[in-house]
Coordinates of C-alpha atoms and ligand atoms in Angstrom, one line a residue:
M1 CA 25.4 56.7 -84.2
K2 CA 27.6 60.2 -82.6
I3 CA 29.6 60.7 -79.8
H4 CA 30.5 63.3 -77.9
E5 CA 34.6 65.0 -78.8
Y6 CA 35.4 63.9 -74.9
Q7 CA 34.5 60.1 -76.2
A8 CA 36.4 60.8 -79.6
K9 CA 39.4 62.2 -77.8
E10 CA 39.2 58.8 -75.5
L11 CA 39.4 56.7 -78.9
F12 CA 42.2 58.8 -80.1
Q13 CA 44.0 58.2 -76.8
K14 CA 43.7 54.5 -77.2
Y15 CA 45.2 54.7 -80.9
G16 CA 48.3 57.0 -79.9
V17 CA 46.5 60.2 -81.8
P18 CA 48.2 62.9 -79.6
I19 CA 45.5 65.1 -77.8
P20 CA 45.5 67.9 -75.6
R21 CA 45.4 66.7 -71.8
G22 CA 41.6 66.8 -70.2
K23 CA 38.8 65.9 -68.0
V24 CA 35.1 65.6 -68.5
A25 CA 33.3 67.5 -65.9
L26 CA 28.9 67.3 -65.1
T27 CA 29.5 70.3 -62.5
V28 CA 31.5 73.3 -61.9
E29 CA 32.6 71.5 -58.9
E30 CA 33.9 68.7 -60.8
A31 CA 35.2 71.6 -63.5
K32 CA 37.4 73.3 -61.0
A33 CA 38.9 69.7 -60.0
A34 CA 39.8 68.9 -63.3
A35 CA 41.1 72.4 -63.8
E36 CA 43.3 71.5 -60.3
E37 CA 44.5 68.7 -61.4
L38 CA 45.6 69.6 -65.3
G39 CA 47.8 72.1 -62.9
T40 CA 48.3 74.7 -65.9
L41 CA 46.4 77.8 -66.9
P42 CA 44.7 79.0 -69.2
V43 CA 42.4 76.3 -69.7
V44 CA 39.6 75.8 -72.1
I45 CA 36.2 74.9 -71.1
K46 CA 34.3 73.1 -74.0
A47 CA 30.7 72.2 -73.8
Q48 CA 30.0 68.5 -74.9
I49 CA 26.8 68.5 -77.2
H50 CA 26.7 66.4 -80.5
A51 CA 26.9 69.6 -82.5
G52 CA 29.4 71.5 -84.2
G53 CA 30.3 75.1 -84.2
R54 CA 30.6 75.6 -80.5
G55 CA 33.0 77.8 -80.7
K56 CA 31.0 80.5 -82.5
G57 CA 28.2 79.6 -80.5
G58 CA 30.0 80.5 -77.3
G59 CA 30.4 76.8 -76.4
V60 CA 34.4 76.9 -75.9
K61 CA 35.9 79.9 -73.9
L62 CA 39.2 80.0 -72.7
A63 CA 39.5 80.4 -68.2
Q64 CA 42.6 82.7 -67.5
T65 CA 42.2 82.4 -63.3
A66 CA 40.4 79.9 -60.9
D67 CA 37.9 82.1 -60.5
E68 CA 37.3 82.2 -64.1
V69 CA 37.2 78.3 -64.4
T70 CA 34.2 78.9 -61.6
S71 CA 32.6 81.8 -63.8
V72 CA 33.2 79.9 -67.4
A73 CA 32.0 76.5 -66.3
D74 CA 28.9 77.6 -64.8
S75 CA 27.8 79.9 -67.7
I76 CA 28.7 77.3 -70.1
L77 CA 26.8 74.2 -67.9
G78 CA 23.0 74.0 -68.2
M79 CA 23.0 77.0 -71.2
T80 CA 20.8 76.3 -74.2
L81 CA 23.8 76.1 -76.7
V82 CA 22.7 77.4 -80.2
T83 CA 24.8 76.6 -83.4
H84 CA 24.6 76.4 -86.9
Q85 CA 24.2 72.6 -86.5
T86 CA 21.5 72.6 -83.4
G87 CA 18.8 74.7 -85.7
P88 CA 17.1 77.1 -83.3
E89 CA 16.2 75.4 -80.3
G90 CA 19.7 74.2 -79.1
R91 CA 20.7 72.2 -77.0
L92 CA 21.0 71.9 -73.1
V93 CA 25.0 71.3 -72.5
R94 CA 25.2 68.9 -69.7
K95 CA 29.0 68.0 -69.5
V96 CA 31.9 70.4 -70.6
L97 CA 35.6 68.9 -71.5
V98 CA 38.4 70.9 -69.2
E99 CA 41.9 71.1 -71.0
E100 CA 45.3 72.2 -71.1
G101 CA 44.8 75.8 -72.8
L102 CA 47.6 75.8 -75.7
E103 CA 49.3 78.0 -77.6
I104 CA 48.8 77.3 -81.2
E105 CA 50.8 77.9 -84.0
K106 CA 48.8 76.9 -86.9
E107 CA 45.3 75.4 -87.6
L108 CA 44.9 72.4 -90.2
Y109 CA 42.3 70.3 -91.1
L110 CA 41.9 66.5 -91.4
S111 CA 39.2 64.0 -92.1
L112 CA 38.5 60.4 -93.7
L113 CA 35.3 59.1 -94.1
P114 CA 33.7 56.3 -97.1
D115 CA 33.3 57.6 -100.3
R116 CA 30.5 55.6 -102.1
A117 CA 31.2 57.2 -105.3
T118 CA 34.1 55.3 -105.6
A119 CA 34.2 52.9 -103.4
T120 CA 37.2 53.9 -101.2
I121 CA 37.9 55.4 -98.2
V122 CA 38.8 59.2 -98.8
L123 CA 41.0 61.3 -96.7
M124 CA 40.9 65.2 -96.5
A125 CA 43.8 67.8 -95.5
S126 CA 43.5 71.4 -95.4
E127 CA 45.6 74.2 -94.4
A128 CA 42.2 76.1 -93.8
G129 CA 41.6 74.7 -90.3
G130 CA 39.7 75.9 -87.6
M131 CA 37.1 77.1 -90.6
D132 CA 33.9 75.7 -91.8
I133 CA 35.4 72.7 -94.5
E134 CA 32.0 73.4 -96.5
E135 CA 32.8 76.8 -97.0
V136 CA 36.2 75.5 -98.1
A137 CA 35.9 73.1 -100.3
A138 CA 33.0 75.7 -102.0
A139 CA 35.0 78.7 -102.4
T140 CA 38.5 77.4 -102.3
P141 CA 38.8 73.7 -103.4
E142 CA 42.3 73.7 -104.1
K143 CA 42.9 74.1 -100.6
I144 CA 42.1 70.7 -100.1
V145 CA 44.5 67.7 -101.2
K146 CA 42.8 64.2 -100.6
V147 CA 43.9 61.0 -100.9
H148 CA 41.6 57.5 -101.5
V149 CA 42.4 54.4 -100.2
N150 CA 41.1 51.5 -102.1
P151 CA 40.6 49.4 -98.2
L152 CA 42.3 46.1 -99.6
L153 CA 45.3 47.7 -100.3
G154 CA 45.2 50.0 -97.2
L155 CA 46.7 53.2 -96.7
Q156 CA 50.3 53.2 -98.5
P157 CA 53.0 55.9 -97.5
F158 CA 53.0 57.9 -100.6
M159 CA 49.6 58.6 -99.6
T160 CA 50.5 59.7 -96.0
R161 CA 53.4 61.5 -97.9
K162 CA 50.9 63.6 -100.0
L163 CA 48.9 64.5 -97.2
A164 CA 51.7 66.1 -95.1
Y165 CA 53.4 67.8 -98.5
G166 CA 49.6 69.1 -99.1
L167 CA 49.7 70.7 -95.7
R168 CA 53.4 72.0 -96.4
L169 CA 54.6 70.8 -93.1
E170 CA 58.4 70.5 -91.8
A171 CA 60.4 67.6 -91.5
D172 CA 59.9 67.8 -87.7
L173 CA 55.9 67.5 -87.9
V174 CA 55.6 65.3 -91.1
K175 CA 57.7 62.7 -88.6
Q176 CA 54.9 63.5 -86.2
F177 CA 51.7 63.7 -88.7
I178 CA 52.8 59.9 -90.3
P179 CA 51.9 57.9 -87.5
M180 CA 49.2 59.8 -86.7
V181 CA 47.1 59.5 -90.0
N182 CA 48.2 55.6 -89.7
A183 CA 46.7 55.1 -86.3
L184 CA 43.5 57.2 -87.6
Y185 CA 42.8 55.1 -90.3
R186 CA 43.3 52.2 -88.0
L187 CA 40.7 53.2 -86.2
C188 CA 38.2 54.5 -88.6
M189 CA 38.3 50.7 -90.2
D190 CA 38.3 49.1 -86.8
Y191 CA 34.9 50.9 -86.0
D192 CA 33.4 51.1 -89.3
A193 CA 33.3 55.1 -88.6
S194 CA 31.2 56.6 -91.1
L195 CA 33.3 59.7 -90.7
V196 CA 36.4 60.2 -88.7
E197 CA 36.8 64.5 -88.3
I198 CA 39.7 66.7 -86.7
N199 CA 39.0 70.5 -87.1
P200 CA 41.7 72.1 -85.7
L201 CA 44.1 69.6 -86.2
V202 CA 46.6 71.9 -84.7
I203 CA 50.5 72.8 -84.8
T204 CA 51.9 74.4 -81.5
K205 CA 54.5 76.8 -80.6
D206 CA 56.3 74.5 -79.2
R207 CA 55.7 72.4 -82.4
R208 CA 53.4 69.7 -81.6
I209 CA 50.5 68.2 -83.5
L210 CA 47.9 67.9 -81.4
A211 CA 43.9 67.2 -82.3
L212 CA 42.1 69.9 -80.9
D213 CA 38.7 69.1 -81.7
A214 CA 37.2 65.2 -82.5
K215 CA 34.0 64.1 -83.9
I216 CA 33.6 60.4 -84.8
N217 CA 30.1 59.3 -86.6
F218 CA 29.9 55.2 -86.6
D219 CA 27.7 53.2 -89.0
D220 CA 24.8 52.0 -87.4
N221 CA 24.4 49.1 -89.4
A222 CA 27.8 47.9 -87.8
L223 CA 27.5 48.4 -84.3
F224 CA 26.4 45.0 -83.7
R225 CA 30.3 44.2 -84.1
H226 CA 31.3 47.0 -81.6
K227 CA 29.7 46.2 -78.1
D228 CA 32.5 48.2 -76.7
I229 CA 30.9 51.3 -77.8
L230 CA 27.7 51.3 -77.2
G231 CA 28.5 52.4 -73.8
Y232 CA 28.7 55.7 -75.7
R233 CA 25.4 56.3 -76.4
D234 CA 23.8 59.5 -75.1
L235 CA 20.8 59.3 -75.7
D236 CA 20.2 62.9 -74.1
E237 CA 21.4 64.1 -77.5
E238 CA 18.9 62.5 -79.2
D239 CA 15.2 63.2 -80.3
P240 CA 12.9 61.3 -78.0
L241 CA 10.7 60.0 -80.6
E242 CA 13.9 58.3 -82.2
V243 CA 14.9 56.8 -79.0
E244 CA 11.6 55.3 -78.4
A245 CA 11.3 54.1 -82.2
S246 CA 14.8 52.2 -81.8
K247 CA 13.3 50.2 -79.5
Y248 CA 11.2 48.4 -81.7
N249 CA 13.7 48.9 -84.9
L250 CA 11.5 50.9 -86.4
N251 CA 13.5 53.3 -89.0
Y252 CA 12.0 56.7 -87.7
I253 CA 13.1 60.1 -88.4
K254 CA 11.6 62.7 -86.9
M255 CA 10.6 66.2 -89.2
D256 CA 9.7 69.3 -89.3
G257 CA 6.3 69.0 -91.0
N258 CA 2.7 68.0 -89.6
I259 CA 1.8 64.9 -91.9
G260 CA 2.8 61.8 -90.6
N261 CA 3.4 58.6 -92.5
M262 CA 3.5 55.2 -92.1
V263 CA 5.1 53.0 -95.3
N264 CA 6.7 50.1 -95.5
G265 CA 9.8 50.4 -97.4
A266 CA 12.2 53.1 -98.1
G267 CA 12.0 53.8 -101.4
L268 CA 7.7 53.6 -100.9
A269 CA 8.4 56.5 -97.8
M270 CA 10.5 58.4 -99.8
A271 CA 8.3 58.7 -102.7
T272 CA 4.9 58.8 -99.6
M273 CA 6.9 61.8 -98.8
D274 CA 7.3 63.4 -102.3
I275 CA 3.2 63.1 -102.4
I276 CA 2.9 64.8 -99.3
K277 CA 5.1 67.9 -100.6
L278 CA 3.5 67.7 -104.2
A279 CA 0.3 68.0 -102.1
G280 CA 1.1 71.2 -100.6
A281 CA 1.8 69.8 -97.0
E282 CA 4.9 68.9 -95.1
P283 CA 5.8 65.2 -93.7
A284 CA 6.4 65.1 -90.1
N285 CA 8.9 62.2 -90.2
F286 CA 10.3 59.0 -91.8
L287 CA 9.0 56.0 -91.1
D288 CA 9.7 52.4 -92.6
V289 CA 8.3 49.9 -90.7
G290 CA 10.0 47.4 -92.9
G291 CA 8.6 44.6 -95.1
G292 CA 7.8 41.7 -92.4
A293 CA 6.6 44.4 -90.1
S294 CA 4.5 42.7 -87.5
A295 CA 1.2 44.4 -85.7
E296 CA 3.0 45.2 -82.6
M297 CA 5.3 47.4 -84.8
V298 CA 2.6 48.9 -86.9
E299 CA 0.4 49.7 -83.7
N300 CA 4.2 50.9 -82.1
G301 CA 4.9 53.0 -85.2
F302 CA 1.1 54.6 -85.6
R303 CA 1.6 55.5 -81.4
I304 CA 5.3 56.9 -82.0
I305 CA 3.8 59.1 -85.2
L306 CA 0.8 60.5 -82.9
S307 CA 3.0 61.4 -80.5
D308 CA 4.5 64.2 -82.1
P309 CA 2.4 67.4 -81.0
N310 CA 2.9 69.0 -84.4
V311 CA 0.8 65.7 -86.6
K312 CA -2.4 67.0 -87.7
G313 CA -2.9 64.3 -90.0
V314 CA -1.9 60.9 -90.6
L315 CA -1.1 59.0 -94.1
I316 CA -0.6 55.4 -93.9
N317 CA 0.8 53.8 -97.3
I318 CA 1.5 49.8 -97.4
F319 CA 1.8 47.7 -100.5
G320 CA 1.2 44.1 -98.9
G321 CA 3.5 41.4 -99.7
I322 CA 5.0 40.1 -96.6
L323 CA 3.4 42.8 -94.5
R324 CA -0.2 41.4 -95.5
C325 CA -3.1 44.1 -95.5
D326 CA -5.0 42.3 -92.6
V327 CA -2.2 42.1 -90.4
L328 CA -1.8 45.9 -91.1
A329 CA -5.5 46.6 -91.0
Q330 CA -5.7 45.0 -87.7
G331 CA -2.7 46.6 -85.7
V332 CA -3.9 50.1 -87.1
V333 CA -7.3 49.1 -85.3
E334 CA -5.5 47.9 -82.1
A335 CA -3.6 50.8 -82.2
T336 CA -6.4 53.5 -82.8
K337 CA -8.6 51.8 -79.9
K338 CA -5.5 52.4 -77.6
V339 CA -4.3 55.6 -78.4
N340 CA -6.4 58.9 -78.3
V341 CA -6.6 59.4 -82.1
K342 CA -7.1 63.1 -82.3
V343 CA -6.4 63.8 -86.2
P344 CA -7.6 62.3 -89.4
V345 CA -5.8 59.2 -90.6
V346 CA -5.8 58.5 -94.4
I347 CA -4.7 54.7 -95.1
R348 CA -4.3 54.1 -98.1
M349 CA -2.9 49.6 -98.8
E350 CA -2.2 47.8 -102.0
G351 CA -1.8 44.3 -102.2
T352 CA -1.9 40.7 -100.4
N353 CA -5.2 40.5 -98.6
V354 CA -6.5 44.0 -99.6
E355 CA -9.9 43.0 -99.0
Q356 CA -9.6 41.8 -95.6
G357 CA -7.9 44.3 -94.8
R358 CA -10.2 47.0 -96.1
E359 CA -13.1 45.0 -94.0
I360 CA -11.3 45.3 -90.7
L361 CA -10.8 48.6 -91.3
Y362 CA -14.7 49.5 -92.8
K363 CA -15.8 47.3 -90.1
S364 CA -13.5 48.4 -86.7
G365 CA -16.4 51.3 -86.5
L366 CA -13.3 53.7 -86.3
N367 CA -12.9 57.1 -88.4
L368 CA -10.7 55.7 -90.6
I369 CA -10.6 57.3 -94.0
V370 CA -9.5 54.6 -96.6
A371 CA -8.2 56.3 -100.0
K372 CA -9.2 54.3 -103.3
D373 CA -5.3 54.6 -104.5
L374 CA -2.3 56.7 -104.0
S375 CA -3.5 59.8 -106.0
D376 CA -6.8 59.4 -104.0
A377 CA -4.6 59.3 -101.1
A378 CA -2.6 62.0 -102.0
E379 CA -5.9 64.7 -102.6
K380 CA -7.2 63.3 -99.3
V381 CA -4.3 64.2 -97.2
A382 CA -3.7 67.8 -99.6
A383 CA -7.4 68.5 -97.9
I384 CA -6.3 67.9 -94.4
A385 CA -2.9 69.9 -95.0
K386 CA -5.8 72.7 -96.4
A387 CA -8.2 72.6 -93.3
Ligands
LIG1 P1 33.5 73.9 -82.4 O1 33.3 75.1 -82.6 O2 32.7 72.8 -82.0 O3 34.8 73.5 -83.6 O4 34.7 73.6 -81.3 P2 36.7 73.3 -81.3 O5 36.8 72.5 -80.9 O6 37.3 73.1 -82.5 O7 36.6 75.0 -80.9 C1 37.0 75.8 -81.5 C2 38.3 76.8 -81.3 O8 38.6 77.4 -80.4 C3 39.3 76.2 -82.4 O9 38.8 76.8 -83.9 C4 40.4 77.1 -81.4 O10 40.6 78.3 -82.3 C5 39.7 77.2 -80.1 N1 40.2 77.0 -79.4 C6 40.1 75.6 -78.3 N2 41.1 75.1 -77.5 C7 42.2 76.0 -77.6 C8 43.1 76.1 -76.9 O11 43.6 75.4 -76.2 N3 44.1 77.1 -77.2 C9 43.4 77.9 -77.5 N4 44.1 79.0 -77.9 N5 42.2 78.2 -78.8 C10 41.9 77.0 -78.5
LIG2 MN1 35.9 72.2 -84.7

């Protein structure tokens, strides 16, 4: 799960990580009131969307006067912000964060995330802050300092010192930096974060060190034990079909292609997407209905795939284990009757009760294309893609 910058900063504040003073606003009026409450100029007005690169896209602007607060807030609220992370369609800005403008001496980078390869939490810091960290990593990897933390042993003092020295911080800043890193590590562990990133972490002219930006992603599989952050979820920032799918516990991810597919098991789903590509088409989604899917889940999955206007054909590929082929067939038939299916549907299934399943499909009288096996399914899907 992703959250907004202003929400991440709320958590930072709770953990004692210094942030600029600021307030979120949903309207120009609220932005004006927030700036007055801050009682300082300039203020920075920042678009709140679940994507980075807002600065370059025109979603982060300084306002030097009260009139500028109004005009800048008015231009950002309601804009469709396009950044390298939003895709060309961009995102509608519904909220802004109004913050005190700071005088910045230097921009740094700091992040924490689980490193799967070493099963540790890796902390990364760099003097090259405010830039795209992927570019820094590619062009000048020596500018990134890393420490790996064994989660059983925890973050050790020598590690935070290594980061501080790597950033070439002077003594007065080291004193502020170390408790901050410890707090961020606690936050990351307490909330099962999959990413905590501050870019930039700034040193101000009056020698304070603060999180100017804040990004936190959470591991969805651990959300059940963090009920307090569920309220941070912003459905406006998620794909509507993915939101719908999450209601039924379906692992659905929307993609750009035109062949919808419904599969049981993540591995088989990946293989099916490969087959679709091999056949010269592009998958419209990833959908794993799970090993023990019910007819109802199949029906909902099918309905969600078909409500994507890009979908020109569907491949259903099921290995009947716990989910029996007859249950699947029943779900598909029910769904086909309810939903107005205008595109060809190819079904390949194998496994438990496959004969009964095929029987149900044939007898339904519906226009379902039954494939003999996987390669037959691939050929049939290729034909749809070419048509
Ligand atoms: P992002 O582009 O989505 O990563 O948004 P950021 O929060 O990182 O803001 C982009 C840039 O705006 C930062 O790198 C800063 O250079 C600039 N910026 C943000 N807040 C301030 C501020 O208070 N004062 C100054 N001078 N610049 C700021
Ligand atoms: Mn940033």
